[in-house]
DNA sequence: GAATGTTTGTACTGGTTCGTACATTACGTC
DNA sequence: GACGTAATGTACGAACCAGTACAAACATTC
């Protein structure tokens, strides 16, 4: 029985597979990212209590020991994943530039973009669902995510302000409330697909149906903020 | 050390505390309900993997043994809870009678009712969230819930049909899609409150703000189905 | 090239948790 | 009032799983 726990003679290949050129044999930052990626998958898939540290470790290029070394405990790892998820998704939102567009068009694009963006990030949606199940206990404990989210509302505020000034939006619309409605239509469309499919089938989730739903979301939001002046600038 | 596991001399009081008059000493149906109620609370609170059978048993007037006797295993119990939750909530919806109302009014009431109904049943919402995390694996495995849900859509179909016939609703609105939107606005308002509060504070969840959100939900849905005929029956 | 702190691997442990073996009691019924 | 079955209580087992003890290898600085 070989009890020597010394250096195993398997090929070494320490950390040079990163493809980013850095031939660092020790690569703490890379290990961190590696763990975070694996943990993100597993947490999103199974939830906090459902996830197994050993499974996360197995999906890693490193070992369980490293998880505890870098993240302390399971919750610490979970919190880091949560922040990373918020961070990544919110960063993706910044790509959208609505500066030059007329307010109604800008809002329409924002809604459509949000709808699509949520669809593109199901893992993020799942993390938020899980966090809501936990009554946001861990999100509350982290100051990171708040900043980026306020940016989303700030952008909405700006669009509303412009629309109000131009007289195309009715005054007094609360940006936060509007954000709430937009999020609802976009988030639910991803989060509740499984139970809905189970009850009513898949028909709402074809590309065509989704495009229709998105168009309706845009319509509904615009209808809510539009200044209804029947026969004011009617072209006729 | 007393190793006799015989009849303990504690007062007997077998099952007469039910307050419903039935002095049955053995009460299988009551035990079932008792377990189901306790399990419903715990599963809604902690999720499937987070729930502990021992905790459920502790909240019961009976023992863990009975859980396995009646429900087989943890999943069986969870499935029973899920069905019970759907059943109870859908039964509560049947109270709403919209028969005599004009279509727009009926739809408005339906949306407002749905919005409130979701708020009144947070535990049900949580069960659905949890089930969505599990990709509806357990809901799919049960045929029960489907029936009652179709009734909700059927009612919506009827309202749309009438509205279309009367010319107040535009034709071709898909009842299932409309149900999706209504559900989104109502469900999300409960399901995502924790993370939203964590990021933006509580302001949207005061009674006044909720009333406003509900009014907006009604408005948005009506705007979506309304026949836009600018200047047709304008009183002027 | 030695000293010192950082990063990593291996094996293990202590507590938790689902589920069950075994025994016993109530109930219906003939 | 005996018998078969349904219902229930107690104690326990086996697996699982978060977290750690111990020790080694690397990196950095002088």
Short mmCIF file of C-alpha atoms (C1' of nucleotides) in Angstrom, two decimals:
data_model
loop_
_atom_site.label_atom_id
_atom_site.label_comp_id
_atom_site.label_asym_id
_atom_site.label_seq_id
_atom_site.Cartn_x
_atom_site.Cartn_y
_atom_site.Cartn_z
CA UNK A 1 0.00 0.00 0.00
CA UNK A 2 1.51 3.28 -1.08
CA UNK A 3 1.24 5.71 1.77
CA UNK A 4 3.54 8.31 0.35
CA UNK A 5 1.53 11.44 -0.12
CA UNK A 6 4.39 13.12 -1.87
CA UNK A 7 4.38 14.63 -5.34
CA UNK A 8 2.32 12.47 -7.62
CA UNK A 9 4.03 11.64 -10.86
CA UNK A 10 1.19 12.70 -13.09
CA UNK A 11 2.12 15.30 -15.66
CA UNK A 12 2.50 18.68 -13.98
CA UNK A 13 0.88 21.27 -16.22
CA UNK A 14 0.33 23.70 -13.37
CA UNK A 15 -1.81 26.55 -14.65
CA UNK A 16 -0.70 27.28 -18.15
CA UNK A 17 -3.96 26.23 -19.76
CA UNK A 18 -5.45 29.65 -19.16
CA UNK A 19 -5.01 30.61 -22.80
CA UNK A 20 -4.44 34.18 -21.70
CA UNK A 21 -0.71 33.94 -22.03
CA UNK A 22 0.21 34.32 -18.36
CA UNK A 23 2.39 31.32 -17.56
CA UNK A 24 2.06 31.79 -13.81
CA UNK A 25 2.44 28.48 -12.05
CA UNK A 26 0.70 29.92 -9.01
CA UNK A 27 -2.39 31.79 -10.01
CA UNK A 28 -4.56 32.75 -7.04
CA UNK A 29 -6.79 35.07 -9.03
CA UNK A 30 -7.35 32.40 -11.62
CA UNK A 31 -8.19 29.86 -8.96
CA UNK A 32 -10.69 32.29 -7.47
CA UNK A 33 -12.37 32.83 -10.81
CA UNK A 34 -12.36 29.13 -11.50
CA UNK A 35 -14.10 28.40 -8.22
CA UNK A 36 -16.54 31.24 -8.67
CA UNK A 37 -17.55 30.01 -12.09
CA UNK A 38 -18.11 26.46 -10.93
CA UNK A 39 -19.95 27.56 -7.81
CA UNK A 40 -22.12 29.93 -9.80
CA UNK A 41 -23.31 27.06 -11.95
CA UNK A 42 -24.02 24.76 -9.06
CA UNK A 43 -25.74 27.33 -6.87
CA UNK A 44 -27.91 28.51 -9.73
CA UNK A 45 -28.79 24.93 -10.45
CA UNK A 46 -29.46 23.61 -6.98
CA UNK A 47 -29.84 26.54 -4.64
CA UNK A 48 -27.92 27.29 -1.49
CA UNK A 49 -28.93 24.30 0.60
CA UNK A 50 -29.14 22.01 -2.41
CA UNK A 51 -25.63 22.73 -3.62
CA UNK A 52 -22.83 20.45 -2.46
CA UNK A 53 -19.41 21.85 -1.85
CA UNK A 54 -17.93 18.60 -3.09
CA UNK A 55 -19.76 18.93 -6.36
CA UNK A 56 -18.50 22.46 -6.77
CA UNK A 57 -14.99 21.32 -5.99
CA UNK A 58 -15.27 18.52 -8.51
CA UNK A 59 -16.08 21.01 -11.26
CA UNK A 60 -13.01 22.97 -10.40
CA UNK A 61 -9.47 22.58 -11.58
CA UNK A 62 -8.52 22.80 -7.92
CA UNK A 63 -9.75 21.27 -4.68
CA UNK A 64 -12.29 21.78 -1.91
CA UNK A 65 -9.56 23.06 0.31
CA UNK A 66 -9.20 26.11 -1.91
CA UNK A 67 -12.86 26.98 -1.61
CA UNK A 68 -12.52 27.31 2.11
CA UNK A 69 -9.22 29.05 1.76
CA UNK A 70 -10.61 31.77 -0.46
CA UNK A 71 -14.23 32.03 0.59
CA UNK A 72 -14.31 30.90 4.19
CA UNK A 73 -17.48 28.85 4.12
CA UNK A 74 -20.42 27.90 1.97
CA UNK A 75 -22.31 31.09 2.59
CA UNK A 76 -19.30 33.20 1.82
CA UNK A 77 -18.98 31.44 -1.48
CA UNK A 78 -22.65 31.86 -2.18
CA UNK A 79 -22.49 35.57 -1.43
CA UNK A 80 -19.55 35.98 -3.76
CA UNK A 81 -21.47 34.19 -6.51
CA UNK A 82 -24.48 36.39 -5.97
CA UNK A 83 -22.44 39.54 -6.27
CA UNK A 84 -20.65 38.24 -9.31
CA UNK A 85 -23.96 37.43 -10.97
CA UNK A 86 -25.42 40.87 -10.33
CA UNK A 87 -22.20 42.44 -11.46
CA UNK A 88 -21.97 40.60 -14.69
CA UNK A 89 -25.55 41.15 -15.69
CA UNK A 90 -25.65 44.81 -14.81
CA UNK A 91 -22.45 45.35 -16.71
CA UNK A 92 -24.14 43.84 -19.72
CA UNK A 93 -26.87 46.41 -19.45
CA UNK A 94 -24.54 49.31 -19.79
CA UNK A 95 -24.04 48.44 -23.42
CA UNK A 96 -27.42 49.95 -24.22
CA UNK A 97 -27.18 53.56 -25.31
CA UNK A 98 -30.43 55.47 -25.65
CA UNK A 99 -29.05 58.96 -25.57
CA UNK A 100 -30.14 60.34 -28.89
CA UNK A 101 -33.54 58.72 -29.22
CA UNK A 102 -36.88 60.39 -28.68
CA UNK A 103 -38.28 59.40 -25.27
CA UNK A 104 -41.00 57.03 -26.42
CA UNK A 105 -38.58 55.24 -28.71
CA UNK A 106 -35.97 55.12 -25.97
CA UNK A 107 -38.44 53.62 -23.53
CA UNK A 108 -39.64 51.10 -26.06
CA UNK A 109 -36.10 49.98 -26.71
CA UNK A 110 -35.33 49.83 -23.03
CA UNK A 111 -38.28 47.53 -22.39
CA UNK A 112 -37.51 45.29 -25.33
CA UNK A 113 -33.87 45.15 -24.31
CA UNK A 114 -34.72 44.30 -20.72
CA UNK A 115 -37.05 41.56 -21.86
CA UNK A 116 -34.36 40.01 -24.04
CA UNK A 117 -31.63 40.56 -21.53
CA UNK A 118 -33.46 38.57 -18.91
CA UNK A 119 -33.99 35.76 -21.37
CA UNK A 120 -30.30 35.70 -22.13
CA UNK A 121 -29.35 35.28 -18.47
CA UNK A 122 -31.38 32.45 -16.99
CA UNK A 123 -28.68 31.62 -14.47
CA UNK A 124 -28.85 35.12 -13.10
CA UNK A 125 -32.62 34.88 -12.88
CA UNK A 126 -32.28 31.68 -10.94
CA UNK A 127 -29.86 33.25 -8.53
CA UNK A 128 -32.31 36.08 -7.88
CA UNK A 129 -35.14 33.59 -7.42
CA UNK A 130 -33.07 31.68 -4.92
CA UNK A 131 -32.14 34.84 -3.13
CA UNK A 132 -35.78 35.82 -2.90
CA UNK A 133 -36.56 32.46 -1.36
CA UNK A 134 -34.00 33.38 1.26
CA UNK A 135 -35.71 36.73 1.72
CA UNK A 136 -32.66 38.47 0.31
CA UNK A 137 -30.71 37.83 3.47
CA UNK A 138 -27.40 37.60 1.63
CA UNK A 139 -28.01 40.40 -0.82
CA UNK A 140 -28.79 42.67 2.09
CA UNK A 141 -25.45 41.73 3.61
CA UNK A 142 -23.56 43.03 0.59
CA UNK A 143 -23.28 46.62 -0.47
CA UNK A 144 -21.97 45.89 -3.92
CA UNK A 145 -25.04 45.20 -5.96
CA UNK A 146 -26.98 48.28 -4.95
CA UNK A 147 -24.93 50.76 -6.96
CA UNK A 148 -25.34 49.27 -10.38
CA UNK A 149 -29.04 48.77 -9.93
CA UNK A 150 -29.63 52.38 -9.11
CA UNK A 151 -28.04 53.15 -12.42
CA UNK A 152 -30.83 51.29 -14.19
CA UNK A 153 -33.45 53.39 -12.46
CA UNK A 154 -31.49 56.56 -13.06
CA UNK A 155 -31.55 55.89 -16.79
CA UNK A 156 -35.28 55.37 -16.63
CA UNK A 157 -35.66 58.59 -14.68
CA UNK A 158 -33.84 60.46 -17.40
CA UNK A 159 -36.05 59.08 -20.14
CA UNK A 160 -39.17 59.97 -18.21
CA UNK A 161 -37.92 63.45 -17.55
CA UNK A 162 -37.30 64.07 -21.21
CA UNK A 163 -40.64 62.62 -22.22
CA UNK A 164 -42.42 64.73 -19.69
CA UNK A 165 -40.64 67.85 -20.87
CA UNK A 166 -41.64 67.12 -24.45
CA UNK A 167 -45.22 66.54 -23.41
CA UNK A 168 -45.40 62.99 -24.74
CA UNK A 169 -45.35 61.34 -21.31
CA UNK A 170 -47.78 62.18 -18.63
CA UNK A 171 -46.27 63.84 -15.59
CA UNK A 172 -45.79 62.22 -12.23
CA UNK A 173 -44.84 58.74 -13.35
CA UNK A 174 -42.63 57.19 -10.68
CA UNK A 175 -39.48 55.74 -12.26
CA UNK A 176 -39.14 53.12 -9.56
CA UNK A 177 -42.70 51.92 -10.12
CA UNK A 178 -42.14 51.78 -13.82
CA UNK A 179 -38.96 49.82 -13.30
CA UNK A 180 -40.98 47.43 -11.16
CA UNK A 181 -43.49 46.79 -13.95
CA UNK A 182 -40.84 46.36 -16.60
CA UNK A 183 -38.95 43.95 -14.40
CA UNK A 184 -42.09 42.02 -13.62
CA UNK A 185 -42.94 41.39 -17.24
CA UNK A 186 -39.36 40.48 -18.11
CA UNK A 187 -38.40 38.48 -15.08
CA UNK A 188 -41.51 36.41 -14.71
CA UNK A 189 -41.25 35.45 -18.36
CA UNK A 190 -38.12 33.51 -17.49
CA UNK A 191 -38.60 32.60 -13.86
CA UNK A 192 -42.01 30.99 -14.13
CA UNK A 193 -41.66 29.24 -17.41
CA UNK A 194 -41.29 25.79 -15.85
CA UNK A 195 -44.51 25.74 -13.86
CA UNK A 196 -46.38 27.51 -16.62
CA UNK A 197 -45.19 25.00 -19.18
CA UNK A 198 -46.16 22.18 -16.91
CA UNK A 199 -49.69 23.54 -16.68
CA UNK A 200 -50.31 24.97 -20.11
CA UNK A 201 -47.68 23.63 -22.45
CA UNK A 202 -44.87 25.26 -24.36
CA UNK A 203 -46.74 27.40 -26.81
CA UNK A 204 -45.81 30.71 -25.20
CA UNK A 205 -42.12 30.01 -25.52
CA UNK A 206 -41.60 29.68 -29.21
CA UNK A 207 -39.61 32.48 -30.76
CA UNK A 208 -42.71 33.93 -32.37
CA UNK A 209 -44.76 33.89 -29.20
CA UNK A 210 -41.91 35.42 -27.26
CA UNK A 211 -41.60 38.20 -29.81
CA UNK A 212 -45.30 38.83 -29.40
CA UNK A 213 -45.05 38.88 -25.65
CA UNK A 214 -42.19 41.30 -25.84
CA UNK A 215 -44.13 43.58 -28.16
CA UNK A 216 -47.02 43.50 -25.74
CA UNK A 217 -44.78 44.35 -22.84
CA UNK A 218 -43.54 47.38 -24.76
CA UNK A 219 -47.08 48.35 -25.62
CA UNK A 220 -48.30 48.05 -22.06
CA UNK A 221 -45.50 50.11 -20.61
CA UNK A 222 -45.88 52.80 -23.22
CA UNK A 223 -49.61 52.91 -22.69
CA UNK A 224 -48.99 53.48 -19.03
CA UNK A 225 -46.78 56.52 -19.43
CA UNK A 226 -48.21 58.04 -22.59
CA UNK A 227 -50.02 61.31 -22.35
CA UNK A 228 -53.50 60.49 -23.52
CA UNK A 229 -54.69 63.52 -25.40
CA UNK A 230 -57.35 62.28 -27.76
CA UNK A 231 -57.30 64.30 -30.93
CA UNK A 232 -54.53 66.73 -30.04
CA UNK A 233 -51.85 66.05 -32.57
CA UNK A 234 -53.90 63.52 -34.47
CA UNK A 235 -52.74 63.67 -38.04
CA UNK A 236 -56.04 64.17 -39.82
CA UNK B 1 -32.46 2.60 33.42
CA UNK B 2 -36.00 1.93 32.36
CA UNK B 3 -35.93 -0.02 29.16
CA UNK B 4 -39.61 -0.86 29.06
CA UNK B 5 -41.01 0.74 25.96
CA UNK B 6 -44.50 -0.22 27.00
CA UNK B 7 -47.47 2.09 27.52
CA UNK B 8 -46.28 5.33 29.00
CA UNK B 9 -48.41 6.59 31.82
CA UNK B 10 -48.80 10.07 30.42
CA UNK B 11 -52.41 11.21 30.05
CA UNK B 12 -53.94 9.71 26.97
CA UNK B 13 -55.99 12.39 25.21
CA UNK B 14 -55.76 10.69 21.85
CA UNK B 15 -57.26 13.03 19.28
CA UNK B 16 -60.16 14.77 20.89
CA UNK B 17 -58.59 18.19 20.68
CA UNK B 18 -59.84 18.63 17.15
CA UNK B 19 -62.62 20.95 18.30
CA UNK B 20 -64.80 19.61 15.53
CA UNK B 21 -66.69 17.33 17.82
CA UNK B 22 -65.54 14.02 16.39
CA UNK B 23 -64.13 12.08 19.36
CA UNK B 24 -62.34 9.60 17.15
CA UNK B 25 -59.30 8.24 18.98
CA UNK B 26 -57.76 7.13 15.72
CA UNK B 27 -58.01 9.81 13.07
CA UNK B 28 -55.95 9.03 9.99
CA UNK B 29 -57.44 11.80 7.92
CA UNK B 30 -56.77 14.29 10.66
CA UNK B 31 -53.20 13.12 11.00
CA UNK B 32 -52.73 13.51 7.28
CA UNK B 33 -54.04 17.05 7.34
CA UNK B 34 -51.94 17.85 10.37
CA UNK B 35 -48.79 16.66 8.65
CA UNK B 36 -49.67 18.41 5.43
CA UNK B 37 -50.20 21.72 7.19
CA UNK B 38 -46.91 21.52 9.06
CA UNK B 39 -45.01 20.38 6.00
CA UNK B 40 -46.56 23.12 3.89
CA UNK B 41 -45.21 25.74 6.24
CA UNK B 42 -41.74 24.28 6.41
CA UNK B 43 -41.37 23.61 2.69
CA UNK B 44 -42.61 27.08 1.82
CA UNK B 45 -40.17 28.50 4.29
CA UNK B 46 -37.06 26.50 3.49
CA UNK B 47 -37.54 24.81 0.16
CA UNK B 48 -37.32 21.12 -0.63
CA UNK B 49 -33.68 20.50 0.21
CA UNK B 50 -33.68 23.06 3.00
CA UNK B 51 -36.62 21.54 4.84
CA UNK B 52 -35.89 19.02 7.56
CA UNK B 53 -38.22 16.13 8.10
CA UNK B 54 -37.50 16.28 11.80
CA UNK B 55 -38.57 19.90 11.93
CA UNK B 56 -41.79 19.07 10.14
CA UNK B 57 -42.39 16.21 12.54
CA UNK B 58 -41.77 18.49 15.49
CA UNK B 59 -44.50 20.84 14.31
CA UNK B 60 -46.93 17.97 14.15
CA UNK B 61 -49.12 16.49 16.80
CA UNK B 62 -47.77 13.12 15.62
CA UNK B 63 -44.35 11.70 14.81
CA UNK B 64 -41.89 11.36 11.98
CA UNK B 65 -42.91 7.77 11.59
CA UNK B 66 -46.34 8.88 10.40
CA UNK B 67 -44.90 11.09 7.69
CA UNK B 68 -43.25 8.10 6.10
CA UNK B 69 -46.28 5.97 6.71
CA UNK B 70 -48.60 8.33 4.84
CA UNK B 71 -46.34 9.99 2.31
CA UNK B 72 -43.56 7.52 1.64
CA UNK B 73 -40.63 9.89 1.53
CA UNK B 74 -39.68 13.52 1.54
CA UNK B 75 -40.49 14.05 -2.10
CA UNK B 76 -43.86 12.41 -1.75
CA UNK B 77 -44.65 14.76 1.07
CA UNK B 78 -43.44 17.72 -0.91
CA UNK B 79 -45.58 16.76 -3.88
CA UNK B 80 -48.63 16.44 -1.67
CA UNK B 81 -47.95 19.90 -0.26
CA UNK B 82 -47.58 21.36 -3.70
CA UNK B 83 -50.88 19.96 -4.84
CA UNK B 84 -52.59 21.09 -1.67
CA UNK B 85 -51.25 24.60 -2.15
CA UNK B 86 -52.46 24.83 -5.74
CA UNK B 87 -55.77 23.39 -4.74
CA UNK B 88 -56.42 25.78 -1.93
CA UNK B 89 -55.46 28.86 -3.86
CA UNK B 90 -57.38 28.01 -6.97
CA UNK B 91 -60.42 27.22 -4.89
CA UNK B 92 -60.17 30.70 -3.43
CA UNK B 93 -60.32 32.13 -6.93
CA UNK B 94 -63.64 30.58 -7.67
CA UNK B 95 -65.27 33.00 -5.28
CA UNK B 96 -64.99 35.73 -7.87
CA UNK B 97 -68.12 36.12 -9.97
CA UNK B 98 -67.89 38.37 -13.00
CA UNK B 99 -70.90 37.10 -14.87
CA UNK B 100 -73.06 40.18 -15.13
CA UNK B 101 -70.40 42.82 -15.62
CA UNK B 102 -69.51 44.51 -18.89
CA UNK B 103 -66.31 43.01 -20.28
CA UNK B 104 -63.94 45.88 -19.52
CA UNK B 105 -65.23 46.09 -15.99
CA UNK B 106 -65.00 42.32 -15.58
CA UNK B 107 -61.41 42.28 -16.80
CA UNK B 108 -60.49 45.18 -14.55
CA UNK B 109 -61.90 43.38 -11.58
CA UNK B 110 -60.20 40.16 -12.53
CA UNK B 111 -56.81 41.83 -12.69
CA UNK B 112 -57.30 43.67 -9.41
CA UNK B 113 -58.52 40.50 -7.77
CA UNK B 114 -55.58 38.48 -9.05
CA UNK B 115 -53.18 41.10 -7.82
CA UNK B 116 -54.68 41.04 -4.33
CA UNK B 117 -55.11 37.31 -4.30
CA UNK B 118 -51.42 36.77 -4.88
CA UNK B 119 -50.59 39.16 -2.09
CA UNK B 120 -52.86 37.26 0.24
CA UNK B 121 -51.10 33.97 -0.42
CA UNK B 122 -47.38 34.45 -0.02
CA UNK B 123 -46.84 30.85 1.02
CA UNK B 124 -48.35 29.67 -2.23
CA UNK B 125 -46.14 32.06 -4.15
CA UNK B 126 -43.12 30.66 -2.38
CA UNK B 127 -44.11 27.12 -3.24
CA UNK B 128 -44.40 28.06 -6.90
CA UNK B 129 -41.04 29.81 -6.78
CA UNK B 130 -39.47 26.73 -5.26
CA UNK B 131 -41.10 24.53 -7.82
CA UNK B 132 -39.76 26.72 -10.60
CA UNK B 133 -36.29 26.37 -9.17
CA UNK B 134 -36.81 22.63 -9.53
CA UNK B 135 -37.92 23.17 -13.10
CA UNK B 136 -41.42 22.04 -12.18
CA UNK B 137 -40.27 18.46 -11.93
CA UNK B 138 -42.80 17.62 -9.24
CA UNK B 139 -45.69 19.60 -10.65
CA UNK B 140 -45.22 17.78 -13.91
CA UNK B 141 -45.50 14.51 -12.06
CA UNK B 142 -48.96 15.36 -10.79
CA UNK B 143 -52.07 15.66 -12.86
CA UNK B 144 -54.13 17.42 -10.23
CA UNK B 145 -53.18 21.03 -10.52
CA UNK B 146 -53.71 21.36 -14.24
CA UNK B 147 -57.50 21.25 -14.14
CA UNK B 148 -58.15 24.18 -11.87
CA UNK B 149 -55.66 26.36 -13.66
CA UNK B 150 -57.33 25.85 -16.96
CA UNK B 151 -60.47 27.19 -15.35
CA UNK B 152 -58.73 30.49 -14.75
CA UNK B 153 -57.86 30.79 -18.42
CA UNK B 154 -61.31 29.66 -19.45
CA UNK B 155 -62.83 32.52 -17.49
CA UNK B 156 -60.51 34.95 -19.18
CA UNK B 157 -61.42 33.49 -22.55
CA UNK B 158 -65.05 34.13 -21.85
CA UNK B 159 -64.48 37.75 -20.93
CA UNK B 160 -62.43 38.33 -24.04
CA UNK B 161 -65.07 36.71 -26.20
CA UNK B 162 -67.75 38.97 -24.85
CA UNK B 163 -65.62 42.07 -25.16
CA UNK B 164 -64.75 41.20 -28.70
CA UNK B 165 -68.39 40.62 -29.56
CA UNK B 166 -69.33 43.99 -28.13
CA UNK B 167 -66.53 45.68 -30.03
CA UNK B 168 -64.80 47.07 -26.96
CA UNK B 169 -61.88 44.64 -27.13
CA UNK B 170 -59.74 44.23 -30.15
CA UNK B 171 -59.99 40.82 -31.78
CA UNK B 172 -57.33 38.17 -31.68
CA UNK B 173 -56.09 38.63 -28.16
CA UNK B 174 -54.75 35.32 -26.89
CA UNK B 175 -56.25 34.50 -23.49
CA UNK B 176 -53.22 32.49 -22.47
CA UNK B 177 -50.89 35.37 -23.27
CA UNK B 178 -53.08 37.75 -21.37
CA UNK B 179 -53.11 35.40 -18.42
CA UNK B 180 -49.33 35.37 -18.61
CA UNK B 181 -49.12 39.15 -18.35
CA UNK B 182 -51.61 39.36 -15.53
CA UNK B 183 -49.79 36.67 -13.64
CA UNK B 184 -46.46 38.36 -14.22
CA UNK B 185 -47.56 41.65 -12.73
CA UNK B 186 -49.26 39.97 -9.78
CA UNK B 187 -46.77 37.24 -9.02
CA UNK B 188 -43.58 39.24 -9.31
CA UNK B 189 -45.05 41.84 -6.99
CA UNK B 190 -44.89 39.26 -4.23
CA UNK B 191 -42.08 36.96 -5.29
CA UNK B 192 -39.41 39.58 -5.82
CA UNK B 193 -40.18 41.92 -3.01
CA UNK B 194 -37.21 40.81 -0.89
CA UNK B 195 -34.45 41.50 -3.41
CA UNK B 196 -36.17 44.63 -4.59
CA UNK B 197 -36.47 45.93 -1.06
CA UNK B 198 -32.87 45.13 -0.43
CA UNK B 199 -31.84 47.20 -3.43
CA UNK B 200 -34.35 50.03 -3.42
CA UNK B 201 -36.05 50.11 -0.06
CA UNK B 202 -39.61 49.52 1.02
CA UNK B 203 -41.41 52.41 -0.57
CA UNK B 204 -43.23 50.33 -3.16
CA UNK B 205 -44.84 48.15 -0.53
CA UNK B 206 -46.85 50.56 1.49
CA UNK B 207 -50.59 50.14 1.11
CA UNK B 208 -50.83 53.29 -0.98
CA UNK B 209 -48.04 52.32 -3.32
CA UNK B 210 -49.48 48.84 -3.72
CA UNK B 211 -52.87 50.30 -4.56
CA UNK B 212 -51.18 52.44 -7.18
CA UNK B 213 -49.31 49.48 -8.62
CA UNK B 214 -52.52 47.51 -8.78
CA UNK B 215 -54.28 50.35 -10.56
CA UNK B 216 -51.44 50.49 -13.05
CA UNK B 217 -51.61 46.78 -13.63
CA UNK B 218 -55.30 47.12 -14.44
CA UNK B 219 -54.59 50.04 -16.71
CA UNK B 220 -51.86 48.26 -18.59
CA UNK B 221 -53.89 45.14 -19.18
CA UNK B 222 -56.91 47.10 -20.32
CA UNK B 223 -54.78 49.21 -22.62
CA UNK B 224 -53.51 46.03 -24.20
CA UNK B 225 -56.89 44.60 -25.10
CA UNK B 226 -58.87 47.77 -25.71
CA UNK B 227 -60.01 48.53 -29.18
CA UNK B 228 -58.28 51.78 -30.06
CA UNK B 229 -60.72 53.70 -32.17
CA UNK B 230 -59.66 57.30 -31.85
CA UNK B 231 -62.71 59.55 -32.03
CA UNK B 232 -65.36 56.89 -32.64
CA UNK B 233 -67.68 57.14 -29.69
CA UNK B 234 -65.95 60.19 -28.26
CA UNK B 235 -68.54 62.14 -26.40
CA UNK B 236 -68.04 65.59 -27.96
"C1'" DG C 1 20.24 30.50 -0.66
"C1'" DA C 2 17.85 31.12 3.67
"C1'" DA C 3 13.84 33.04 5.84
"C1'" DT C 4 9.12 33.90 5.77
"C1'" DG C 5 4.66 34.12 4.35
"C1'" DT C 6 1.31 32.41 0.76
"C1'" DT C 7 -0.96 28.84 -1.62
"C1'" DT C 8 -2.22 24.04 -2.24
"C1'" DG C 9 -3.15 18.71 -1.46
"C1'" DT C 10 -4.83 14.66 1.41
"C1'" DA C 11 -7.19 12.51 4.69
"C1'" DC C 12 -10.26 12.77 8.14
"C1'" DT C 13 -14.07 13.99 11.67
"C1'" DG C 14 -18.07 15.18 13.96
"C1'" DG C 15 -22.54 16.26 13.45
"C1'" DT C 16 -26.63 16.03 10.82
"C1'" DT C 17 -30.47 13.79 8.45
"C1'" DC C 18 -33.24 10.66 5.73
"C1'" DG C 19 -35.23 6.61 6.30
"C1'" DT C 20 -36.29 2.00 8.74
"C1'" DA C 21 -36.57 -2.21 12.05
"C1'" DC C 22 -39.15 -3.64 15.52
"C1'" DA C 23 -42.65 -3.53 18.59
"C1'" DT C 24 -47.20 -2.19 20.12
"C1'" DT C 25 -51.78 -0.43 20.29
"C1'" DA C 26 -56.40 0.59 18.44
"C1'" DC C 27 -60.15 -0.72 15.38
"C1'" DG C 28 -63.58 -3.29 12.75
"C1'" DT C 29 -65.91 -7.54 12.25
"C1'" DC C 30 -67.38 -12.15 12.52
"C1'" DG D 1 -63.80 -11.85 22.38
"C1'" DA D 2 -60.53 -13.39 18.96
"C1'" DC D 3 -58.30 -12.11 14.78
"C1'" DG D 4 -56.51 -9.58 11.03
"C1'" DT D 5 -55.30 -5.17 9.65
"C1'" DA D 6 -54.45 -0.30 10.05
"C1'" DA D 7 -52.13 3.04 12.67
"C1'" DT D 8 -48.53 4.61 15.78
"C1'" DG D 9 -44.18 5.11 18.97
"C1'" DT D 10 -39.09 4.41 19.85
"C1'" DA D 11 -34.72 3.80 18.81
"C1'" DC D 12 -31.34 3.29 15.65
"C1'" DG D 13 -28.31 2.93 11.32
"C1'" DA D 14 -25.91 4.35 7.37
"C1'" DA D 15 -24.87 7.85 4.32
"C1'" DC D 16 -23.80 12.30 3.62
"C1'" DC D 17 -21.51 16.62 4.03
"C1'" DA D 18 -19.56 21.01 5.82
"C1'" DG D 19 -15.49 22.14 7.52
"C1'" DT D 20 -10.47 21.16 9.38
"C1'" DA D 21 -5.70 19.25 10.84
"C1'" DC D 22 -1.59 18.59 9.07
"C1'" DA D 23 1.82 19.15 6.09
"C1'" DA D 24 4.04 20.26 1.84
"C1'" DA D 25 5.33 23.14 -2.08
"C1'" DC D 26 5.95 27.48 -4.01
"C1'" DA D 27 7.12 32.54 -4.18
"C1'" DT D 28 9.46 36.61 -2.65
"C1'" DT D 29 12.75 39.32 -0.55
"C1'" DC D 30 17.16 39.98 1.37
#
